[in-house]
Short mmCIF file of C-alpha atoms in Angstrom, two decimals:
data_model
loop_
_atom_site.label_atom_id
_atom_site.label_comp_id
_atom_site.label_asym_id
_atom_site.label_seq_id
_atom_site.Cartn_x
_atom_site.Cartn_y
_atom_site.Cartn_z
CA MET E 18 0.01 0.07 -0.12
CA ASN E 19 2.87 2.35 0.75
CA GLN E 20 4.32 1.71 -2.61
CA ALA E 21 3.98 4.36 -5.17
CA ASP E 22 2.15 3.65 -8.45
CA VAL E 23 4.70 3.30 -11.18
CA THR E 24 2.37 4.36 -13.90
CA LYS E 25 1.98 7.90 -12.31
CA LEU E 26 5.78 8.31 -11.72
CA VAL E 27 6.64 7.77 -15.24
CA SER E 28 4.62 9.20 -18.25
CA LYS E 29 3.12 6.19 -20.03
CA LEU E 30 4.36 5.52 -23.63
CA ARG E 31 1.64 5.86 -26.09
CA ILE E 32 2.94 2.90 -28.39
CA PRO E 33 3.08 -0.81 -27.97
CA VAL E 34 6.22 -1.84 -26.29
CA HIS E 35 8.17 -5.10 -27.36
CA PRO E 36 7.94 -7.37 -24.27
CA GLU E 37 11.28 -9.00 -24.99
CA ARG E 38 14.70 -7.20 -24.56
CA ARG E 39 16.56 -6.25 -27.89
CA LYS E 40 20.05 -7.01 -28.17
CA LEU E 41 21.07 -4.70 -30.82
CA ARG E 42 24.51 -6.05 -30.36
CA ASN E 43 27.60 -3.59 -30.53
CA PRO E 44 31.29 -4.15 -30.00
CA LYS E 45 31.32 -1.46 -27.38
CA GLY E 46 28.69 -2.91 -25.43
CA PRO E 47 25.55 -1.22 -23.91
CA GLU E 48 27.33 2.38 -24.37
CA GLY E 49 27.63 1.61 -28.17
CA ARG E 50 23.99 0.55 -28.31
CA ILE E 51 22.76 3.89 -26.73
CA ASP E 52 25.13 5.72 -29.20
CA LYS E 53 23.42 4.08 -32.01
CA LEU E 54 20.05 4.98 -30.74
CA ARG E 55 21.01 8.53 -30.09
CA LYS E 56 22.11 8.86 -33.74
CA THR E 57 18.69 7.49 -34.76
CA VAL E 58 16.68 9.72 -32.61
CA THR E 59 18.55 12.75 -33.69
CA GLY E 60 17.87 11.73 -37.29
CA LEU E 61 14.41 11.30 -36.62
CA ILE E 62 13.98 14.76 -35.13
CA LYS E 63 16.11 16.20 -37.79
CA TYR E 64 14.54 14.57 -41.05
CA GLU E 65 11.17 13.77 -39.63
CA ARG E 66 11.04 10.62 -41.85
CA ILE E 67 13.89 7.99 -41.85
CA GLU E 68 14.08 4.41 -43.37
CA LEU E 69 15.90 1.79 -41.17
CA ASN E 70 15.94 -1.78 -39.86
CA TYR E 71 12.93 -2.76 -37.86
CA ASN E 72 14.65 -3.57 -34.53
CA ARG E 73 16.60 -0.33 -34.49
CA ALA E 74 13.52 1.60 -35.44
CA ASP E 75 11.33 0.10 -32.81
CA GLU E 76 13.73 0.75 -29.99
CA ALA E 77 14.60 4.19 -31.11
CA ARG E 78 11.06 5.10 -31.42
CA GLN E 79 10.41 4.42 -27.60
CA TYR E 80 13.21 6.83 -26.61
CA ALA E 81 11.92 9.61 -29.13
CA GLU E 82 8.42 9.25 -27.69
CA ARG E 83 9.57 9.63 -24.28
CA LEU E 84 11.69 12.66 -25.03
CA ILE E 85 8.83 14.36 -26.91
CA SER E 86 6.34 13.56 -23.95
CA GLU E 87 8.78 14.75 -21.24
CA ALA E 88 9.36 18.00 -23.33
CA ILE E 89 5.49 18.53 -23.44
CA GLN E 90 5.10 17.83 -20.07
CA HIS E 91 7.80 19.85 -18.42
CA GLY E 92 8.62 22.67 -20.96
CA ASP E 93 12.05 24.21 -21.65
CA CYS E 94 12.51 25.87 -18.19
CA HIS E 95 12.97 22.36 -16.50
CA LYS E 96 16.57 21.59 -15.92
CA PRO E 97 16.39 17.55 -15.95
CA THR E 98 14.34 17.56 -19.33
CA MET E 99 16.81 19.93 -20.73
CA ASP E 100 19.56 17.66 -19.68
CA ILE E 101 17.77 14.76 -21.34
CA ALA E 102 17.19 16.72 -24.41
CA ASP E 103 20.84 17.61 -24.60
CA TYR E 104 21.84 14.01 -24.06
CA TRP E 105 19.65 12.62 -26.93
CA LEU E 106 20.11 15.20 -29.47
CA LEU E 107 23.51 15.25 -30.97
CA GLU E 108 22.96 18.54 -33.01
CA LYS E 109 22.25 21.12 -30.41
CA GLU E 110 20.12 23.21 -32.69
CA LEU E 111 17.50 20.27 -32.62
CA VAL E 112 16.91 21.21 -28.96
CA HIS E 113 15.38 24.55 -30.07
CA LYS E 114 13.36 22.40 -32.71
CA LEU E 115 12.04 20.15 -30.12
CA PHE E 116 10.71 22.92 -27.80
CA LYS E 117 9.71 25.50 -30.39
CA VAL E 118 8.44 23.32 -33.08
CA LEU E 119 7.28 19.78 -31.92
CA VAL E 120 5.99 20.65 -28.52
CA PRO E 121 3.39 23.15 -30.03
CA ARG E 122 2.77 20.60 -32.88
CA TYR E 123 2.01 17.76 -30.35
CA GLU E 124 0.52 19.72 -27.44
CA ASN E 125 -3.09 18.58 -27.79
CA LEU E 126 -2.37 15.24 -29.57
CA ASN E 127 -4.03 12.30 -27.74
CA SER E 128 -2.19 9.60 -29.69
CA CYS E 129 1.54 8.79 -30.23
CA TYR E 130 3.76 11.20 -31.95
CA THR E 131 5.48 9.05 -34.29
CA ASN E 132 4.33 6.44 -37.11
CA LEU E 133 6.14 3.16 -37.77
CA LEU E 134 5.33 1.70 -41.24
CA LYS E 135 6.67 -1.26 -42.94
CA ALA E 136 8.59 -0.44 -46.08
CA PRO E 137 8.35 -2.47 -49.28
CA ARG E 138 11.13 -4.96 -49.90
CA PRO E 139 11.84 -7.18 -52.87
CA GLN E 140 9.99 -10.57 -52.87
CA ASN E 141 11.73 -13.75 -52.23
CA THR E 142 14.87 -12.05 -50.79
CA ARG E 143 16.32 -12.61 -47.30
CA ASN E 144 16.98 -8.88 -46.57
CA ILE E 145 16.30 -7.62 -42.99
CA GLU E 146 12.76 -6.20 -42.60
CA LYS E 147 12.93 -2.33 -43.20
CA VAL E 148 10.59 0.13 -41.84
CA VAL E 149 10.00 3.79 -42.28
CA LEU E 150 9.86 5.83 -38.93
CA GLU E 151 8.41 9.32 -39.24
CA LEU E 152 7.17 12.08 -37.06
CA LYS E 153 3.35 12.93 -37.21
CA GLY E 154 2.50 16.07 -39.08
CA ASN E 155 5.62 15.97 -41.33
CA PRO E 156 5.69 18.24 -44.48
CA TYR E 157 6.11 15.22 -46.77
CA PRO E 158 3.46 13.55 -48.86
CA PRO E 159 1.64 10.97 -46.91
CA LEU E 160 2.93 7.43 -47.25
CA ARG E 161 -0.37 5.74 -46.69
CA ASN E 162 -3.09 6.18 -49.39
CA LYS E 163 -6.21 6.54 -47.23
CA GLN E 164 -8.50 6.30 -50.32
CA SER E 165 -10.71 3.34 -49.12
CA ASN E 166 -13.49 5.55 -48.00
CA ASN E 167 -13.42 7.56 -51.28
CA LYS E 168 -16.99 6.67 -52.79
CA LEU E 169 -15.85 7.82 -56.25
CA LEU E 170 -13.01 5.22 -56.71
CA ILE E 171 -14.15 2.68 -59.43
CA GLN E 172 -14.29 -0.32 -57.04
CA ASN E 173 -16.54 1.58 -54.69
CA VAL E 174 -18.86 2.61 -57.30
CA LEU E 175 -19.11 -0.82 -58.54
CA LEU E 176 -19.79 -2.26 -55.22
CA ASP E 177 -22.20 0.43 -54.32
CA ALA E 178 -24.21 -0.08 -57.37
CA ALA E 179 -24.10 -3.91 -56.67
CA LYS E 180 -25.43 -3.15 -53.01
CA TYR E 181 -28.33 -0.92 -54.29
CA GLU E 182 -29.39 -3.36 -56.78
CA TYR E 183 -29.36 -6.30 -54.11
CA ARG E 184 -31.35 -4.11 -51.78
CA GLN E 185 -34.00 -3.29 -54.52
CA SER E 186 -34.40 -6.96 -55.27
CA LYS E 187 -34.96 -7.80 -51.51
CA TYR E 188 -37.36 -4.75 -51.08
CA ALA E 189 -39.30 -6.10 -54.08
CA GLU E 190 -39.14 -9.67 -52.68
CA ILE E 191 -40.63 -8.30 -49.41
CA ALA E 192 -43.25 -6.29 -51.06
CA ASP E 193 -44.25 -9.31 -53.01
CA LYS E 194 -44.57 -11.36 -49.74
CA ILE E 195 -46.72 -8.56 -48.00
CA GLY E 196 -48.86 -8.44 -51.11
CA LYS E 197 -49.38 -12.22 -51.14
CA GLY E 198 -49.88 -12.20 -47.36
CA GLU E 199 -52.53 -9.59 -47.62
CA THR E 200 -54.48 -11.60 -50.42
CA THR E 201 -54.18 -14.82 -48.32
CA VAL E 202 -55.49 -12.82 -45.17
CA ASP E 203 -58.37 -11.54 -47.34
CA ASN E 204 -59.06 -15.01 -48.53
CA ASN E 205 -59.17 -16.33 -44.81
CA GLN E 206 -61.51 -13.59 -43.92
CA LYS E 207 -63.78 -14.38 -46.92
CA GLU E 208 -63.45 -18.04 -45.90
CA LYS E 209 -64.51 -17.05 -42.17
CA VAL E 210 -67.16 -14.99 -43.56
CA THR E 211 -68.53 -17.80 -45.63
CA GLU E 212 -68.26 -20.19 -42.85
CA LYS E 213 -70.12 -18.08 -40.37
CA PRO E 214 -73.51 -18.26 -41.99
CA SER E 215 -72.96 -22.14 -42.49
CA GLN E 216 -72.34 -22.48 -38.71
CA SER E 217 -75.20 -20.31 -37.63
CA MET D 15 0.73 -32.77 -122.13
CA LYS D 16 1.54 -31.67 -118.60
CA ARG D 17 1.00 -28.13 -119.49
CA HIS D 18 -2.27 -28.91 -120.79
CA ILE D 19 -3.44 -30.23 -117.85
CA THR D 20 -2.25 -27.23 -115.63
CA CYS D 21 -4.16 -24.97 -118.14
CA LEU D 22 -7.08 -27.05 -117.82
CA SER D 23 -7.09 -27.12 -114.16
CA ARG D 24 -6.40 -23.36 -113.84
CA ILE D 25 -9.62 -22.98 -116.16
CA VAL D 26 -11.55 -25.19 -113.96
CA MET D 27 -10.55 -23.26 -110.95
CA GLN D 28 -11.30 -19.95 -112.38
CA ASN D 29 -14.75 -21.02 -113.34
CA HIS D 30 -15.45 -22.58 -110.00
CA HIS D 31 -14.32 -19.47 -108.26
CA ALA D 32 -16.32 -17.26 -110.57
CA LYS D 33 -19.29 -19.11 -109.30
CA THR D 34 -18.52 -18.84 -105.68
CA ILE D 35 -16.99 -15.67 -105.10
CA PRO D 36 -18.43 -12.33 -106.11
CA ASN D 37 -16.49 -9.53 -107.80
CA THR D 38 -15.72 -7.58 -104.74
CA ARG D 39 -12.99 -9.19 -102.43
CA PHE D 40 -13.78 -9.91 -98.99
CA LEU D 41 -11.10 -9.34 -96.38
CA SER D 42 -10.89 -11.45 -93.62
CA THR D 43 -10.87 -9.94 -89.96
CA GLN D 44 -7.14 -10.15 -89.60
CA GLU D 45 -6.33 -8.63 -92.96
CA ALA D 46 -8.81 -5.75 -92.26
CA THR D 47 -6.98 -4.96 -88.98
CA GLU D 48 -3.69 -5.12 -90.74
CA ARG D 49 -4.97 -2.76 -93.41
CA ARG D 50 -6.34 -0.34 -90.88
CA ASN D 51 -3.14 -0.33 -88.98
CA HIS D 52 -1.20 0.42 -92.05
CA LEU D 53 -3.35 3.34 -93.00
CA PHE D 54 -3.35 4.52 -89.39
CA THR D 55 0.54 4.58 -89.46
CA LEU D 56 0.66 6.41 -92.76
CA GLU D 57 -1.81 8.99 -91.65
CA LYS D 58 -0.21 9.45 -88.30
CA LYS D 59 3.22 10.17 -90.14
CA ARG D 60 1.67 12.57 -92.58
CA GLN D 61 0.16 14.60 -89.80
CA GLN D 62 3.51 14.67 -87.97
CA GLU D 63 5.29 15.68 -90.98
CA ASN D 64 2.56 18.39 -91.69
CA VAL D 65 3.55 20.21 -88.42
CA GLY D 66 6.44 22.03 -90.11
CA ARG D 67 8.52 24.47 -88.41
CA ILE D 68 8.72 23.59 -84.64
CA GLU D 69 7.41 25.98 -82.17
CA LYS D 70 7.80 25.92 -78.56
CA ILE D 71 5.29 26.06 -75.64
CA GLU D 72 5.45 26.47 -72.01
CA VAL D 73 3.83 23.86 -69.92
CA ASN D 74 3.21 24.54 -66.14
CA TYR D 75 3.15 21.36 -64.38
CA LYS D 76 1.37 21.13 -60.86
CA GLY D 77 1.40 18.33 -58.54
CA VAL D 78 3.98 15.85 -57.14
CA PRO D 79 6.96 16.11 -56.57
CA LYS D 80 6.80 20.12 -57.21
CA ASP D 81 5.51 22.49 -59.49
CA PHE D 82 7.69 23.36 -62.47
CA THR D 83 7.69 24.60 -65.96
CA LEU D 84 8.50 22.54 -68.98
CA VAL D 85 9.34 23.86 -72.58
CA MET D 86 7.78 21.43 -75.03
CA ASN D 87 7.29 21.35 -78.81
CA LYS D 88 3.92 22.57 -80.00
CA ASP D 89 1.70 19.92 -81.76
CA ILE D 90 4.38 17.17 -81.20
CA SER D 91 4.81 16.86 -77.38
CA THR D 92 2.24 14.94 -75.50
CA PRO D 93 1.38 14.90 -71.70
CA TYR D 94 3.05 11.54 -71.75
CA ASP D 95 6.38 13.18 -72.95
CA CYS D 96 6.07 15.54 -70.01
CA ALA D 97 5.53 12.63 -67.58
CA LYS D 98 8.86 11.11 -69.19
CA HIS D 99 10.57 14.17 -67.80
CA MET D 100 9.47 13.48 -64.22
CA SER D 101 9.71 9.79 -63.25
CA GLU D 102 8.72 6.24 -64.21
CA TRP D 103 5.94 6.44 -61.59
CA HIS D 104 4.30 9.21 -63.40
CA VAL D 105 4.70 7.61 -66.81
CA GLU D 106 3.14 4.24 -65.58
CA SER D 107 0.42 5.40 -63.33
CA SER D 108 -0.99 8.51 -65.09
CA ALA D 109 -4.18 7.83 -66.81
CA LEU D 110 -5.50 11.17 -68.08
CA ALA D 111 -3.97 14.72 -68.12
CA LEU D 112 -6.04 17.75 -66.94
CA LEU D 113 -5.27 20.93 -68.77
CA ASP D 114 -5.83 24.36 -67.32
CA GLY D 115 -7.87 22.61 -64.58
CA ASN D 116 -10.86 21.87 -66.92
CA VAL D 117 -10.07 20.07 -70.03
CA TYR D 118 -9.46 16.47 -69.89
CA TRP D 119 -6.84 15.45 -72.38
CA ASP D 120 -5.64 12.11 -73.70
CA MET D 121 -2.05 11.21 -72.56
CA HIS D 122 -0.97 10.67 -76.12
CA ARG D 123 -2.54 13.70 -77.65
CA PRO D 124 -0.22 16.47 -78.66
CA LEU D 125 -0.44 19.76 -76.71
CA THR D 126 -1.36 22.65 -78.78
CA GLU D 127 -0.95 25.82 -76.56
CA ASN D 128 0.74 27.06 -73.45
CA CYS D 129 -1.06 25.50 -70.49
CA THR D 130 -1.01 24.12 -66.91
CA LEU D 131 -0.73 20.39 -66.62
CA GLN D 132 -1.96 18.12 -64.02
CA LEU D 133 -1.64 14.14 -64.35
CA GLN D 134 -4.56 12.26 -63.08
CA ASN D 135 -4.45 8.55 -61.92
CA PHE D 136 -6.99 6.31 -60.56
CA THR D 137 -6.51 7.31 -56.92
CA VAL D 138 -6.96 10.91 -57.14
CA ALA D 139 -9.64 12.55 -55.10
CA GLU D 140 -12.07 13.03 -57.69
CA PRO D 141 -11.75 10.28 -60.31
CA GLN D 142 -14.94 10.24 -62.22
CA GLN D 143 -13.45 11.32 -65.55
CA VAL D 144 -10.62 8.84 -65.08
CA ASN D 145 -13.09 6.09 -64.29
CA LYS D 146 -15.12 6.84 -67.50
CA ALA D 147 -12.14 6.89 -69.61
CA PHE D 148 -11.17 3.31 -68.03
CA TRP D 149 -14.57 2.19 -68.97
CA LYS D 150 -14.39 3.31 -72.30
CA THR D 151 -10.92 1.74 -72.67
CA CYS D 152 -12.13 -1.59 -71.48
CA SER D 153 -14.76 -1.72 -74.12
CA LEU D 154 -12.35 -0.76 -76.81
CA VAL D 155 -9.99 -3.58 -75.75
CA LEU D 156 -12.91 -5.95 -75.50
CA GLY D 157 -13.44 -5.12 -79.13
CA ALA D 158 -10.03 -6.03 -80.04
CA CYS D 159 -9.95 -9.10 -78.16
CA ALA D 160 -13.13 -10.25 -79.79
CA SER D 161 -11.61 -9.73 -83.32
CA ILE D 162 -8.54 -11.72 -82.16
CA ALA D 163 -10.15 -14.66 -80.29
CA PHE D 164 -12.41 -16.07 -83.00
CA LYS D 165 -10.95 -18.50 -85.82
CA GLU D 166 -10.38 -17.34 -89.22
CA ASN D 167 -13.83 -18.78 -90.57
CA VAL D 168 -15.89 -16.55 -88.15
CA THR D 169 -16.62 -13.17 -89.42
CA VAL D 170 -16.37 -10.48 -86.59
CA LYS D 171 -17.99 -7.13 -87.33
CA LEU D 172 -17.70 -4.72 -84.56
CA HIS D 173 -20.75 -2.49 -84.27
CA SER D 174 -20.33 0.11 -81.40
CA PHE D 175 -20.28 0.41 -77.65
CA PRO D 176 -22.63 2.83 -75.64
CA GLY D 177 -21.35 5.60 -73.34
CA PRO D 178 -19.67 4.53 -70.20
CA ASP D 179 -22.20 3.83 -67.47
CA ILE D 180 -20.14 2.34 -64.51
CA ARG D 181 -23.12 1.86 -62.16
CA SER D 182 -24.60 -0.63 -64.71
CA GLY D 183 -21.96 -3.02 -63.63
CA SER D 184 -20.33 -4.02 -66.79
CA PHE D 185 -18.70 -2.57 -70.00
CA ILE D 186 -20.16 -3.64 -73.16
CA TYR D 187 -19.26 -4.09 -76.91
CA ASP D 188 -22.03 -4.82 -79.32
CA ILE D 189 -20.67 -7.16 -81.97
CA ASP D 190 -22.19 -8.68 -85.20
CA LEU D 191 -21.29 -12.29 -85.89
CA PRO D 192 -23.07 -13.13 -89.13
CA THR D 193 -21.71 -16.61 -89.47
CA LEU D 194 -22.80 -17.44 -85.79
CA PRO D 195 -26.65 -16.98 -85.89
CA ASP D 196 -27.50 -19.09 -82.92
CA TRP D 197 -24.65 -19.07 -80.50
CA THR D 198 -24.63 -19.35 -76.68
CA PRO D 199 -21.19 -19.34 -75.38
CA THR D 200 -19.94 -21.96 -72.92
CA HIS D 201 -18.05 -21.18 -69.71
CA GLN D 202 -15.05 -22.40 -71.53
CA GLU D 203 -15.31 -19.89 -74.45
CA LEU D 204 -15.99 -16.87 -72.00
CA TYR D 205 -12.84 -18.04 -70.14
CA THR D 206 -11.00 -18.10 -73.20
CA ILE D 207 -12.08 -14.61 -74.25
CA THR D 208 -11.03 -13.32 -70.68
CA ALA D 209 -7.67 -14.97 -71.20
CA GLU D 210 -7.21 -13.14 -74.59
CA PHE D 211 -8.22 -10.05 -72.88
CA VAL D 212 -5.76 -10.35 -70.18
CA LYS D 213 -2.99 -11.47 -72.49
CA PHE D 214 -3.69 -8.44 -74.70
CA ALA D 215 -3.78 -5.99 -71.62
CA ARG D 216 -0.47 -7.31 -70.31
CA GLN D 217 1.39 -6.33 -73.37
CA GLY D 218 1.01 -2.94 -72.48
CA HIS D 219 0.17 -1.31 -75.74
CA LEU D 220 0.02 2.62 -75.67
CA ILE D 221 -3.47 3.90 -76.86
CA GLU D 222 -2.78 6.33 -79.64
CA ARG D 223 -5.10 8.89 -80.71
CA LEU D 224 -5.55 10.33 -84.13
CA GLU D 225 -8.15 12.63 -85.74
CA VAL D 226 -8.65 11.88 -89.33
CA GLY D 227 -11.13 13.20 -92.10
CA GLU D 228 -14.32 11.42 -92.95
CA GLU D 229 -13.09 10.06 -96.33
CA LEU D 230 -10.01 8.25 -94.72
CA ALA D 231 -12.13 6.89 -91.98
CA LEU D 232 -14.58 5.42 -94.59
CA GLU D 233 -11.63 3.92 -96.39
CA MET D 234 -10.47 2.38 -93.21
CA PHE D 235 -13.68 0.75 -92.32
CA LYS D 236 -14.75 -0.15 -95.86
CA GLU D 237 -15.41 -3.73 -94.94
CA ASN D 238 -17.34 -3.06 -91.70
CA GLU D 239 -20.88 -1.79 -92.91
CA HIS D 240 -21.95 -0.93 -89.26
CA LYS D 241 -19.00 1.42 -88.75
CA SER D 242 -19.17 3.01 -92.22
CA LYS D 243 -22.71 3.76 -91.67
CA GLN D 244 -21.99 5.37 -88.18
CA ILE D 245 -19.02 7.52 -89.75
CA PRO D 246 -21.06 10.25 -91.66
CA ASN D 247 -23.04 10.78 -88.41
CA ILE D 248 -19.98 11.18 -86.10
CA ALA D 249 -18.28 13.50 -88.73
CA ARG D 250 -21.39 15.80 -89.25
CA THR D 251 -20.20 18.46 -86.66
CA ASN D 252 -16.59 18.91 -87.95
CA GLY D 253 -15.87 16.48 -90.45
CA LYS D 254 -13.35 14.65 -88.29
CA VAL D 255 -13.58 11.30 -86.75
CA THR D 256 -11.39 10.42 -83.53
CA LEU D 257 -9.70 6.98 -84.01
CA TYR D 258 -7.85 5.14 -81.41
CA ARG D 259 -5.16 2.44 -82.04
CA VAL D 260 -4.32 -0.24 -79.38
CA GLY D 261 -1.73 -2.61 -80.58
CA LYS D 262 -3.03 -3.16 -84.25
CA HIS D 263 -6.49 -2.50 -83.55
CA VAL D 264 -8.10 0.56 -84.73
CA ASP D 265 -11.42 1.69 -83.59
CA ILE D 266 -13.52 4.78 -83.35
CA SER D 267 -14.28 6.49 -80.02
CA LYS D 268 -15.00 9.80 -78.83
CA GLY D 269 -12.32 9.63 -76.02
CA PRO D 270 -10.72 10.54 -73.99
CA LEU D 271 -9.05 7.02 -73.13
CA ILE D 272 -6.41 5.99 -70.55
CA SER D 273 -2.65 5.87 -71.15
CA HIS D 274 -1.81 2.26 -71.80
CA THR D 275 -3.43 -1.21 -71.61
CA ALA D 276 -1.24 -2.46 -68.71
CA GLN D 277 -3.40 -0.17 -66.56
CA ILE D 278 -6.16 -2.46 -66.81
CA GLY D 279 -5.64 -4.95 -64.00
CA ARG D 280 -8.35 -7.81 -62.97
CA VAL D 281 -10.68 -8.50 -65.57
CA SER D 282 -13.49 -10.96 -66.32
CA ILE D 283 -15.73 -11.22 -69.46
CA THR D 284 -18.80 -12.52 -67.89
CA SER D 285 -21.31 -13.03 -70.48
CA ILE D 286 -22.54 -12.72 -74.03
CA HIS D 287 -26.14 -11.96 -74.63
CA ARG D 288 -28.08 -11.85 -77.92
CA LEU D 289 -29.89 -8.65 -78.92
CA THR D 290 -32.73 -9.25 -81.50
CA GLY D 291 -33.30 -6.21 -83.74
CA SER D 292 -36.97 -4.97 -84.29
CA SER D 293 -38.64 -5.97 -87.60
CA ASP D 294 -37.95 -2.36 -89.19
CA SER D 295 -34.10 -2.37 -88.44
CA ASP D 296 -31.78 -3.80 -91.03
CA ILE D 297 -29.53 -5.58 -88.57
CA LYS D 298 -31.22 -8.66 -87.21
CA GLN D 299 -29.10 -9.48 -84.30
CA LEU D 300 -26.08 -8.42 -82.32
CA TYR D 301 -24.09 -10.12 -79.50
CA ARG D 302 -23.56 -7.88 -76.59
CA PHE D 303 -20.23 -8.84 -74.94
CA GLN D 304 -20.15 -7.83 -71.23
CA GLY D 305 -17.14 -7.74 -68.79
CA VAL D 306 -16.06 -6.16 -65.59
CA ALA D 307 -12.66 -4.89 -64.85
CA LEU D 308 -10.61 -2.89 -62.28
CA PRO D 309 -7.52 -0.83 -62.79
CA ALA D 310 -4.17 -2.39 -62.01
CA GLY D 311 -3.16 -1.95 -58.43
CA VAL D 312 -6.74 -2.10 -56.99
CA ILE D 313 -6.73 -4.98 -54.61
CA LEU D 314 -10.14 -6.48 -54.21
CA ASP D 315 -11.00 -9.67 -52.24
CA HIS D 316 -12.21 -12.58 -54.35
CA PHE D 317 -15.50 -12.48 -52.75
CA ALA D 318 -16.21 -8.95 -53.45
CA PHE D 319 -15.06 -9.49 -56.97
CA SER D 320 -17.38 -12.44 -57.32
CA ILE D 321 -20.24 -10.09 -56.57
CA LEU D 322 -19.22 -7.86 -59.35
CA THR D 323 -18.95 -10.77 -61.79
CA GLU D 324 -22.19 -12.18 -60.67
CA ARG D 325 -23.90 -8.85 -61.56
CA ALA D 326 -22.11 -8.32 -64.63
CA LYS D 327 -23.54 -11.69 -65.95
CA LYS D 328 -27.11 -10.22 -66.07
CA LEU D 329 -28.01 -8.38 -69.41
CA ASN D 330 -27.05 -4.87 -69.28
CA LEU D 331 -30.02 -2.68 -70.22
CA ALA D 332 -27.94 0.14 -71.88
CA ARG D 333 -29.46 1.54 -75.04
CA SER D 334 -29.36 -1.10 -77.81
CA PRO D 335 -28.23 0.17 -81.10
CA ILE D 336 -30.75 -1.85 -83.15
CA ASN D 337 -33.85 -1.73 -81.15
CA LYS D 338 -34.78 1.08 -78.91
CA PHE D 339 -38.30 -0.04 -77.68
CA VAL D 340 -38.18 -3.58 -76.98
CA GLU D 341 -35.44 -3.21 -74.34
CA ARG D 342 -37.62 -0.38 -72.62
CA GLN D 343 -40.73 -2.66 -72.49
CA ASP D 344 -38.36 -5.61 -71.07
CA SER D 345 -37.34 -3.39 -68.28
CA ASN D 346 -40.81 -2.13 -67.75
CA LYS D 347 -41.92 -5.81 -67.46
CA GLU D 348 -39.12 -6.37 -65.11
CA ASN D 349 -40.22 -3.47 -62.88
CA VAL D 350 -43.66 -4.52 -63.08
CA ALA D 351 -42.60 -8.06 -62.04
CA ALA D 352 -40.48 -6.60 -59.13
CA ARG D 353 -43.46 -4.60 -58.04
CA ALA D 354 -46.05 -7.30 -58.25
#
């Protein structure tokens, strides 16, 4: 009961985190690993869209997310945050970019700040999986073609017309049934009417 | 003695022929295609030579990757040539060009004046015109395949195809097969025509456009009485007929059409219905070839595509060229049946 709730001490990442540890082996050991990740984070903040191997991208993404969320939470007058930014961004002008460009961009965002997308690779090759890591709201043309909701695309026009025709045929069927039902009801009533006098 | 026999046989042959073949020579479908292709090539060359002194025009390109200006040749350069200056992606994916924001222009039609140019592919925000061009192209290619698919002894006379109506669910070509008066295609035959279509489309023929005078058009379609009847009607406004060439096949269409046949992706020729003419029309019957197709790169689940093919099997009630009233009555009847 006395223990502090960990989730309240550390800001929660808004991305899924891989449950297993990634080795990212390096001759310099853990230090070399962190150096690699620092380079990647710097590159991401600088270019806003980079293509690299999946493991490295996914690992660096977590650090970048954390850096941006800290920056948003504490602002540029907070000494520890400034130290973190200074450590992770190798080019110092990017510290200004982080606080003056990215913080205003992401202040009111409810989701994560980066996208991780699979990059195409040639079929039947044994290359390592490549991905594209990008900051949201970057100035480049979008990678994903979100056109599936465009009703004017030819496949959607065709499917829509097919759906309309199917519905029309169903309505006709229902109308047909109702029409028949009414006539049968009428017949029953007539029968009853004819039956009644015979009973009486 | 030997010579005598040959002479005799020749005489016999000549007599025999004189009885069976009338004076005018009939071209087989393939020969007619070759002839049309040849005339098209000659006319295109002539028109290109007629341009004379080459003048320059400025084309302002708008779109990805960035806006810039190209200096192109007047009456020679096409939007396709402009796309070649950009990237392979532009060349392969662009289906139509949009000039000055309002005129839809074929990719292979020479530009005539200074203009702004936008390239349109199948995934632009408002693809209605591109879709229509695609549907027309599918009809045209269907005509080309039908004239390839049959054996030499079957005469194929293309009639026409109605304007594109995508919501009807199928593209159409009405074809006259005088030697096959009573033909119901089997599943296998439809499958063969589809295969022929796919084979033709995969070859990636550019779809060339040419405007020719009425006389030349009549000369080209001399052996096809349906087309030669339509030509004076088409040429009434300005004396010109717009022709398109796909591979070796030449056909009449108002256009615009898409850039090349490799842009046609998944396709299925679904049914062939017989249209019977009314008693006063001079064409007794036509076959309506129907199919459904999607642009290359559109991924549709097999179930969804089967819905489209099933729908395309029903007779498309687009206007029949030989009988305007029976169709309507039929549709009325269907409506009545649906209501009752």
